[in-house]
CSV table of C-alpha atoms in Angstrom, one decimal:
chain,number,residue,atom,x,y,z
A,1,UNK,CA,27.3,9.0,14.9
A,2,UNK,CA,24.9,8.5,17.7
A,3,UNK,CA,22.2,10.4,15.9
A,4,UNK,CA,22.7,8.3,12.8
A,5,UNK,CA,22.2,5.2,14.8
A,6,UNK,CA,19.1,6.6,16.5
A,7,UNK,CA,17.6,7.6,13.2
A,8,UNK,CA,18.3,4.2,11.6
A,9,UNK,CA,16.9,2.3,14.6
A,10,UNK,CA,13.8,4.4,14.5
A,11,UNK,CA,13.5,3.9,10.7
A,12,UNK,CA,13.7,0.1,11.1
A,13,UNK,CA,11.1,0.0,13.9
A,14,UNK,CA,8.7,2.2,11.9
A,15,UNK,CA,9.3,0.3,8.7
A,16,UNK,CA,8.6,-3.0,10.5
A,17,UNK,CA,5.4,-1.6,11.9
A,18,UNK,CA,4.3,-0.3,8.4
A,19,UNK,CA,5.2,-3.7,6.9
A,20,UNK,CA,3.0,-5.5,9.4
A,21,UNK,CA,0.1,-3.0,8.9
A,22,UNK,CA,0.4,-3.3,5.1
A,23,UNK,CA,0.3,-7.1,5.4
A,24,UNK,CA,-2.9,-6.7,7.5
A,25,UNK,CA,-4.4,-4.6,4.8
A,26,UNK,CA,-3.4,-7.1,2.1
A,27,UNK,CA,-5.0,-10.0,4.2
A,28,UNK,CA,-8.2,-7.9,4.6
A,29,UNK,CA,-8.4,-7.3,0.8
A,30,UNK,CA,-8.0,-11.1,0.2
A,31,UNK,CA,-10.5,-12.1,2.9
A,32,UNK,CA,-13.8,-13.7,2.0
A,33,UNK,CA,-15.7,-10.7,3.4
A,34,UNK,CA,-14.7,-8.8,0.3
A,35,UNK,CA,-12.7,-6.2,2.2
A,36,UNK,CA,-15.5,-5.2,4.6
A,37,UNK,CA,-12.9,-4.2,7.3
A,38,UNK,CA,-10.5,-2.4,4.9
A,39,UNK,CA,-11.3,1.1,6.3
A,40,UNK,CA,-10.3,-0.1,9.8
A,41,UNK,CA,-7.1,-1.6,8.5
A,42,UNK,CA,-6.1,1.5,6.7
A,43,UNK,CA,-6.9,3.7,9.7
A,44,UNK,CA,-4.8,1.4,11.8
A,45,UNK,CA,-1.8,2.1,9.5
A,46,UNK,CA,-2.2,5.9,9.5
A,47,UNK,CA,-0.3,6.6,12.8
A,48,UNK,CA,2.7,4.5,11.5
A,49,UNK,CA,2.7,6.5,8.3
A,50,UNK,CA,2.6,9.8,10.2
A,51,UNK,CA,5.5,8.6,12.3
A,52,UNK,CA,7.4,7.7,9.2
A,53,UNK,CA,6.8,11.2,7.8
A,54,UNK,CA,8.1,12.8,11.1
A,55,UNK,CA,11.2,10.6,11.0
A,56,UNK,CA,11.9,11.5,7.4
A,57,UNK,CA,11.7,15.2,8.3
A,58,UNK,CA,14.1,14.6,11.2
A,59,UNK,CA,16.4,12.8,8.8
A,60,UNK,CA,16.3,15.6,6.3
A,61,UNK,CA,17.1,18.2,9.0
A,62,UNK,CA,20.1,16.1,10.1
A,63,UNK,CA,21.4,15.8,6.6
A,64,UNK,CA,21.0,19.5,6.1
A,65,UNK,CA,23.0,20.2,9.2
A,66,UNK,CA,25.7,17.7,7.9
A,67,UNK,CA,25.5,19.3,4.5
A,68,UNK,CA,25.3,15.8,2.9
A,69,UNK,CA,22.6,14.2,0.7
A,70,UNK,CA,22.2,10.8,2.3
A,71,UNK,CA,23.0,8.7,5.3
A,72,UNK,CA,25.4,6.6,3.1
A,73,UNK,CA,27.4,9.8,2.5
A,74,UNK,CA,27.5,10.5,6.3
A,75,UNK,CA,28.7,7.0,7.0
A,76,UNK,CA,31.3,7.2,4.2
A,77,UNK,CA,32.7,10.4,5.7
A,78,UNK,CA,33.3,8.7,9.1
A,79,UNK,CA,36.5,6.9,10.0
A,80,UNK,CA,36.3,3.1,10.5
A,81,UNK,CA,35.1,2.3,14.0
A,82,UNK,CA,32.8,-0.1,15.8
A,83,UNK,CA,30.0,2.5,15.9
A,84,UNK,CA,30.4,3.0,12.1
A,85,UNK,CA,30.1,-0.7,11.5
A,86,UNK,CA,26.9,-0.8,13.6
A,87,UNK,CA,25.5,2.1,11.7
A,88,UNK,CA,26.4,0.4,8.4
A,89,UNK,CA,24.6,-2.8,9.5
A,90,UNK,CA,21.6,-0.8,10.5
A,91,UNK,CA,21.6,1.0,7.2
A,92,UNK,CA,21.6,-2.3,5.3
A,93,UNK,CA,18.8,-3.5,7.5
A,94,UNK,CA,16.7,-0.4,6.9
A,95,UNK,CA,17.2,-0.7,3.2
A,96,UNK,CA,16.0,-4.4,3.4
A,97,UNK,CA,12.8,-3.1,5.1
A,98,UNK,CA,12.4,-0.5,2.4
A,99,UNK,CA,12.7,-3.1,-0.3
A,100,UNK,CA,10.1,-5.3,1.5
A,101,UNK,CA,7.8,-2.4,1.8
A,102,UNK,CA,8.1,-1.7,-2.0
A,103,UNK,CA,7.3,-5.3,-2.8
A,104,UNK,CA,4.3,-5.4,-0.4
A,105,UNK,CA,3.0,-2.1,-1.8
A,106,UNK,CA,3.3,-3.4,-5.3
A,107,UNK,CA,1.4,-6.6,-4.5
A,108,UNK,CA,-1.3,-4.7,-2.6
A,109,UNK,CA,-1.6,-2.3,-5.5
A,110,UNK,CA,-2.1,-5.3,-7.8
A,111,UNK,CA,-4.8,-6.7,-5.6
A,112,UNK,CA,-6.6,-3.3,-5.5
A,113,UNK,CA,-6.4,-2.9,-9.3
A,114,UNK,CA,-7.7,-6.5,-9.7
A,115,UNK,CA,-10.6,-5.7,-7.4
A,116,UNK,CA,-11.3,-2.5,-9.2
A,117,UNK,CA,-11.4,-4.3,-12.6
A,118,UNK,CA,-13.8,-6.8,-11.1
A,119,UNK,CA,-16.1,-4.1,-9.9
A,120,UNK,CA,-15.9,-2.2,-13.2
A,121,UNK,CA,-16.7,-5.4,-15.1
A,122,UNK,CA,-19.8,-6.1,-13.0
A,123,UNK,CA,-21.0,-2.5,-13.3
A,124,UNK,CA,-20.5,-2.7,-17.0
A,125,UNK,CA,-22.5,-5.9,-17.2
A,126,UNK,CA,-25.3,-4.4,-15.2
A,127,UNK,CA,-25.5,-1.3,-17.3
A,128,UNK,CA,-25.4,-3.1,-20.6
A,129,UNK,CA,-28.0,-5.8,-19.8
A,130,UNK,CA,-31.3,-5.2,-21.5
A,131,UNK,CA,-34.6,-6.4,-20.1
A,132,UNK,CA,-36.6,-8.6,-22.4
A,133,UNK,CA,-40.4,-9.1,-22.6
A,134,UNK,CA,-40.5,-12.8,-21.7
A,135,UNK,CA,-43.3,-12.4,-19.2
A,136,UNK,CA,-45.6,-14.5,-21.3
A,137,UNK,CA,-45.3,-17.1,-24.0
A,138,UNK,CA,-46.0,-14.9,-27.0
A,139,UNK,CA,-43.3,-12.4,-26.0
A,140,UNK,CA,-40.9,-15.2,-25.4
A,141,UNK,CA,-41.5,-16.7,-28.9
A,142,UNK,CA,-41.1,-13.3,-30.7
A,143,UNK,CA,-37.9,-12.5,-28.8
A,144,UNK,CA,-39.0,-8.8,-28.7
A,145,UNK,CA,-36.7,-6.6,-26.7
A,146,UNK,CA,-37.5,-3.4,-24.9
A,147,UNK,CA,-35.1,-0.5,-24.9
A,148,UNK,CA,-35.0,-0.4,-21.2
A,149,UNK,CA,-31.9,-1.5,-19.2
A,150,UNK,CA,-32.4,-4.4,-16.9
A,151,UNK,CA,-31.1,-2.5,-13.8
A,152,UNK,CA,-32.7,0.9,-14.5
A,153,UNK,CA,-34.6,2.3,-11.6
A,154,UNK,CA,-37.7,2.7,-13.8
A,155,UNK,CA,-38.0,-1.0,-14.5
């Protein structure tokens, strides 16, 4: 039971760290500097994600030794005790953090997709804009158009 409690406490701590780092990434995306510091924020989150991966591996090894599929099953197989109640409370807390992470990831993904669509729109506008010959009055009156894109490197 002690190992279950240690695993759950570690999961809560790492999940909390990941949640804080993810919120920092989200704040950076929403900042007025158009995400200039996004690479630093993502690099700041990488160690927490690595720790989460290591913890998941430890948890799977523990479950393999117990020959059970989840921590819920481990707790269900234990007799009622104060340690079990603590472990159940920690399990619920860990699940709350997981749900919070899922929500934050979804909202961050939405912001990233929105930003990508904005960039795609601007690139599309730039590639479809055609330069016109309005450098003199005659050309402006005739509304003649060249077949050269406005943002081509040859213009």
